[in-house]
mmCIF file of C-alpha atoms and ligand atoms in Angstrom:
data_model
loop_
_atom_site.group_PDB
_atom_site.id
_atom_site.type_symbol
_atom_site.label_atom_id
_atom_site.label_comp_id
_atom_site.label_asym_id
_atom_site.label_seq_id
_atom_site.Cartn_x
_atom_site.Cartn_y
_atom_site.Cartn_z
ATOM 1 C CA UNK A 18 0.000 0.000 0.000
ATOM 2 C CA UNK A 19 2.872 2.344 0.866
ATOM 3 C CA UNK A 20 4.466 1.746 -2.491
ATOM 4 C CA UNK A 21 1.198 2.409 -4.318
ATOM 5 C CA UNK A 22 0.990 5.795 -2.584
ATOM 6 C CA UNK A 23 4.515 6.638 -3.717
ATOM 7 C CA UNK A 24 3.718 5.638 -7.292
ATOM 8 C CA UNK A 25 0.561 7.732 -7.364
ATOM 9 C CA UNK A 26 2.469 10.717 -5.956
ATOM 10 C CA UNK A 27 4.762 10.625 -8.985
ATOM 11 C CA UNK A 28 1.799 11.396 -11.248
ATOM 12 C CA UNK A 29 0.641 14.489 -9.366
ATOM 13 C CA UNK A 30 3.941 16.014 -8.259
ATOM 14 C CA UNK A 31 6.804 17.502 -10.267
ATOM 15 C CA UNK A 32 9.766 15.133 -10.583
ATOM 16 C CA UNK A 33 12.244 15.435 -7.728
ATOM 17 C CA UNK A 34 15.214 15.175 -10.032
ATOM 18 C CA UNK A 35 16.058 17.648 -12.779
ATOM 19 C CA UNK A 36 15.151 16.891 -16.353
ATOM 20 C CA UNK A 37 18.612 17.519 -17.793
ATOM 21 C CA UNK A 38 19.336 17.494 -20.744
ATOM 22 C CA UNK A 39 15.721 18.363 -21.738
ATOM 23 C CA UNK A 40 16.071 21.446 -19.524
ATOM 24 C CA UNK A 41 19.457 23.152 -19.261
ATOM 25 C CA UNK A 42 21.344 22.431 -16.054
ATOM 26 C CA UNK A 43 21.696 25.231 -13.508
ATOM 27 C CA UNK A 44 25.173 26.650 -13.194
ATOM 28 C CA UNK A 45 26.603 28.412 -10.217
ATOM 29 C CA UNK A 46 29.825 30.370 -9.793
ATOM 30 C CA UNK A 47 31.461 27.460 -8.038
ATOM 31 C CA UNK A 48 30.173 24.832 -10.448
ATOM 32 C CA UNK A 49 32.961 22.546 -11.577
ATOM 33 C CA UNK A 50 32.425 21.872 -15.250
ATOM 34 C CA UNK A 51 35.356 20.702 -17.297
ATOM 35 C CA UNK A 52 39.032 21.322 -17.936
ATOM 36 C CA UNK A 53 39.890 23.454 -20.967
ATOM 37 C CA UNK A 54 43.271 23.018 -22.649
ATOM 38 C CA UNK A 55 44.994 25.591 -24.859
ATOM 39 C CA UNK A 56 47.532 23.727 -27.053
ATOM 40 C CA UNK A 57 49.250 26.961 -28.097
ATOM 41 C CA UNK A 58 50.376 27.713 -24.521
ATOM 42 C CA UNK A 59 51.475 24.295 -23.311
ATOM 43 C CA UNK A 60 55.255 24.002 -22.908
ATOM 44 C CA UNK A 61 55.084 20.262 -22.087
ATOM 45 C CA UNK A 62 56.472 20.902 -18.602
ATOM 46 C CA UNK A 63 54.515 17.841 -17.374
ATOM 47 C CA UNK A 64 53.535 19.397 -14.039
ATOM 48 C CA UNK A 65 49.838 18.702 -14.669
ATOM 49 C CA UNK A 66 50.576 15.049 -15.344
ATOM 50 C CA UNK A 67 52.766 14.657 -12.255
ATOM 51 C CA UNK A 68 50.380 16.416 -9.889
ATOM 52 C CA UNK A 69 46.982 15.181 -11.108
ATOM 53 C CA UNK A 70 45.561 13.200 -8.176
ATOM 54 C CA UNK A 71 43.652 10.842 -10.433
ATOM 55 C CA UNK A 72 46.264 10.318 -13.160
ATOM 56 C CA UNK A 73 43.869 11.724 -15.731
ATOM 57 C CA UNK A 74 46.474 13.649 -17.716
ATOM 58 C CA UNK A 75 49.210 12.278 -19.959
ATOM 59 C CA UNK A 76 51.821 14.440 -21.653
ATOM 60 C CA UNK A 77 53.869 12.888 -24.435
ATOM 61 C CA UNK A 78 56.736 15.312 -25.041
ATOM 62 C CA UNK A 79 58.215 13.423 -27.984
ATOM 63 C CA UNK A 80 54.920 13.108 -29.845
ATOM 64 C CA UNK A 81 53.745 16.590 -28.679
ATOM 65 C CA UNK A 82 50.457 15.240 -27.391
ATOM 66 C CA UNK A 83 48.421 16.215 -24.310
ATOM 67 C CA UNK A 84 45.697 13.785 -23.271
ATOM 68 C CA UNK A 85 42.961 13.872 -20.650
ATOM 69 C CA UNK A 86 40.823 10.946 -19.558
ATOM 70 C CA UNK A 87 37.439 12.480 -18.705
ATOM 71 C CA UNK A 88 36.328 9.385 -16.807
ATOM 72 C CA UNK A 89 39.283 9.754 -14.469
ATOM 73 C CA UNK A 90 39.211 13.554 -14.052
ATOM 74 C CA UNK A 91 37.476 14.616 -10.846
ATOM 75 C CA UNK A 92 37.592 18.298 -11.845
ATOM 76 C CA UNK A 93 39.553 19.293 -8.775
ATOM 77 C CA UNK A 94 41.153 22.154 -10.733
ATOM 78 C CA UNK A 95 44.644 21.461 -9.427
ATOM 79 C CA UNK A 96 46.185 21.231 -12.900
ATOM 80 C CA UNK A 97 44.741 24.619 -13.865
ATOM 81 C CA UNK A 98 46.097 26.143 -10.655
ATOM 82 C CA UNK A 99 49.563 24.693 -11.188
ATOM 83 C CA UNK A 100 49.996 25.406 -14.887
ATOM 84 C CA UNK A 101 52.278 28.454 -14.970
ATOM 85 C CA UNK A 102 51.775 28.986 -18.663
ATOM 86 C CA UNK A 103 48.017 29.536 -18.687
ATOM 87 C CA UNK A 104 47.381 26.481 -20.825
ATOM 88 C CA UNK A 105 44.734 25.068 -18.477
ATOM 89 C CA UNK A 106 41.544 26.488 -17.032
ATOM 90 C CA UNK A 107 38.302 25.161 -15.603
ATOM 91 C CA UNK A 108 35.127 26.158 -17.416
ATOM 92 C CA UNK A 109 32.022 25.973 -15.176
ATOM 93 C CA UNK A 110 29.935 24.817 -18.164
ATOM 94 C CA UNK A 111 29.250 21.114 -18.278
ATOM 95 C CA UNK A 112 30.852 19.259 -21.125
ATOM 96 C CA UNK A 113 28.804 16.861 -23.209
ATOM 97 C CA UNK A 114 28.688 13.336 -21.870
ATOM 98 C CA UNK A 115 31.512 11.070 -22.904
ATOM 99 C CA UNK A 116 30.424 8.051 -24.872
ATOM 100 C CA UNK A 117 31.743 4.728 -23.576
ATOM 101 C CA UNK A 118 32.969 3.789 -27.073
ATOM 102 C CA UNK A 119 35.153 6.900 -27.076
ATOM 103 C CA UNK A 120 36.357 5.967 -23.577
ATOM 104 C CA UNK A 121 36.205 9.651 -22.612
ATOM 105 C CA UNK A 122 39.736 10.291 -23.783
ATOM 106 C CA UNK A 123 40.550 13.578 -25.491
ATOM 107 C CA UNK A 124 43.925 14.104 -27.150
ATOM 108 C CA UNK A 125 45.299 17.426 -28.345
ATOM 109 C CA UNK A 126 48.335 18.198 -30.446
ATOM 110 C CA UNK A 127 50.592 20.675 -28.649
ATOM 111 C CA UNK A 128 51.236 23.622 -30.955
ATOM 112 C CA UNK A 129 53.353 25.772 -28.622
ATOM 113 C CA UNK A 130 56.456 27.220 -30.269
ATOM 114 C CA UNK A 131 59.231 28.510 -28.022
ATOM 115 C CA UNK A 132 59.887 32.144 -28.847
ATOM 116 C CA UNK A 133 63.388 32.826 -30.152
ATOM 117 C CA UNK A 134 65.678 34.958 -28.031
ATOM 118 C CA UNK A 135 66.532 38.254 -29.707
ATOM 119 C CA UNK A 136 69.969 37.964 -31.295
ATOM 120 C CA UNK A 137 72.661 40.352 -30.138
ATOM 121 C CA UNK A 138 73.890 42.733 -32.806
ATOM 122 C CA UNK A 139 77.675 42.023 -33.059
ATOM 123 C CA UNK A 140 78.419 45.476 -34.574
ATOM 124 C CA UNK A 141 76.710 47.279 -31.752
ATOM 125 C CA UNK A 142 78.551 45.142 -29.216
ATOM 126 C CA UNK A 143 81.901 45.935 -30.832
ATOM 127 C CA UNK A 144 81.122 49.639 -30.784
ATOM 128 C CA UNK A 145 80.283 49.485 -27.121
ATOM 129 C CA UNK A 146 83.550 47.648 -26.354
ATOM 130 C CA UNK A 147 85.576 50.217 -28.325
ATOM 131 C CA UNK A 148 83.977 53.063 -26.391
ATOM 132 C CA UNK A 149 84.962 51.417 -23.141
HETATM 133 S S1 SF4 B 230 49.269 22.047 -19.612
HETATM 134 FE FE1 SF4 B 230 50.510 23.441 -18.387
HETATM 135 S S2 SF4 B 230 51.231 22.203 -16.661
HETATM 136 FE FE2 SF4 B 230 50.509 20.783 -18.240
HETATM 137 S S3 SF4 B 230 52.313 20.242 -19.442
HETATM 138 FE FE3 SF4 B 230 51.322 21.963 -20.462
HETATM 139 S S4 SF4 B 230 52.326 23.778 -19.647
HETATM 140 FE FE4 SF4 B 230 52.803 22.100 -18.260
HETATM 141 S S1 SF4 B 231 41.065 18.788 -12.779
HETATM 142 FE FE1 SF4 B 231 42.097 17.543 -11.201
HETATM 143 S S2 SF4 B 231 41.598 15.456 -11.745
HETATM 144 FE FE2 SF4 B 231 41.110 16.686 -13.527
HETATM 145 S S3 SF4 B 231 42.932 16.595 -14.814
HETATM 146 FE FE3 SF4 B 231 43.131 18.417 -13.521
HETATM 147 S S4 SF4 B 231 44.268 17.742 -11.707
HETATM 148 FE FE4 SF4 B 231 43.516 15.905 -12.747
#
């Protein structure tokens, strides 16, 4: 009888749970959404890989690849805090669900190019030495 009451209640009351994705999910300032990677800023320093508590990040320096396993990532934001080069951030928007056949793994090609140091002008240097 108790169960019948509960079932009948479902027909007259609004659902307790949200109806995402039919209705957009509510976002708050502190919502933890997903990690965003900028391949043009990553120097392959590997700090994010070493410090990720759930081993969700892999950096392959030789192949210039940065990989995140979305099923492992707990969106703690530590990698974004530690990345000194601004290559990582946490977007409060939810990312689309990862399909099991894709295994939730996203791989990016690192496109960062180390800026060249400005070359010293030998003539100018000679002139300075002569003056001294
Ligand atoms: S994302 Fe940032 S912390 Fe991670 S390897 Fe690239 S530069 Fe280093
Ligand atoms: S947010 Fe946390 S768990 Fe996710 S990749 Fe970064 S350090 Fe790892």
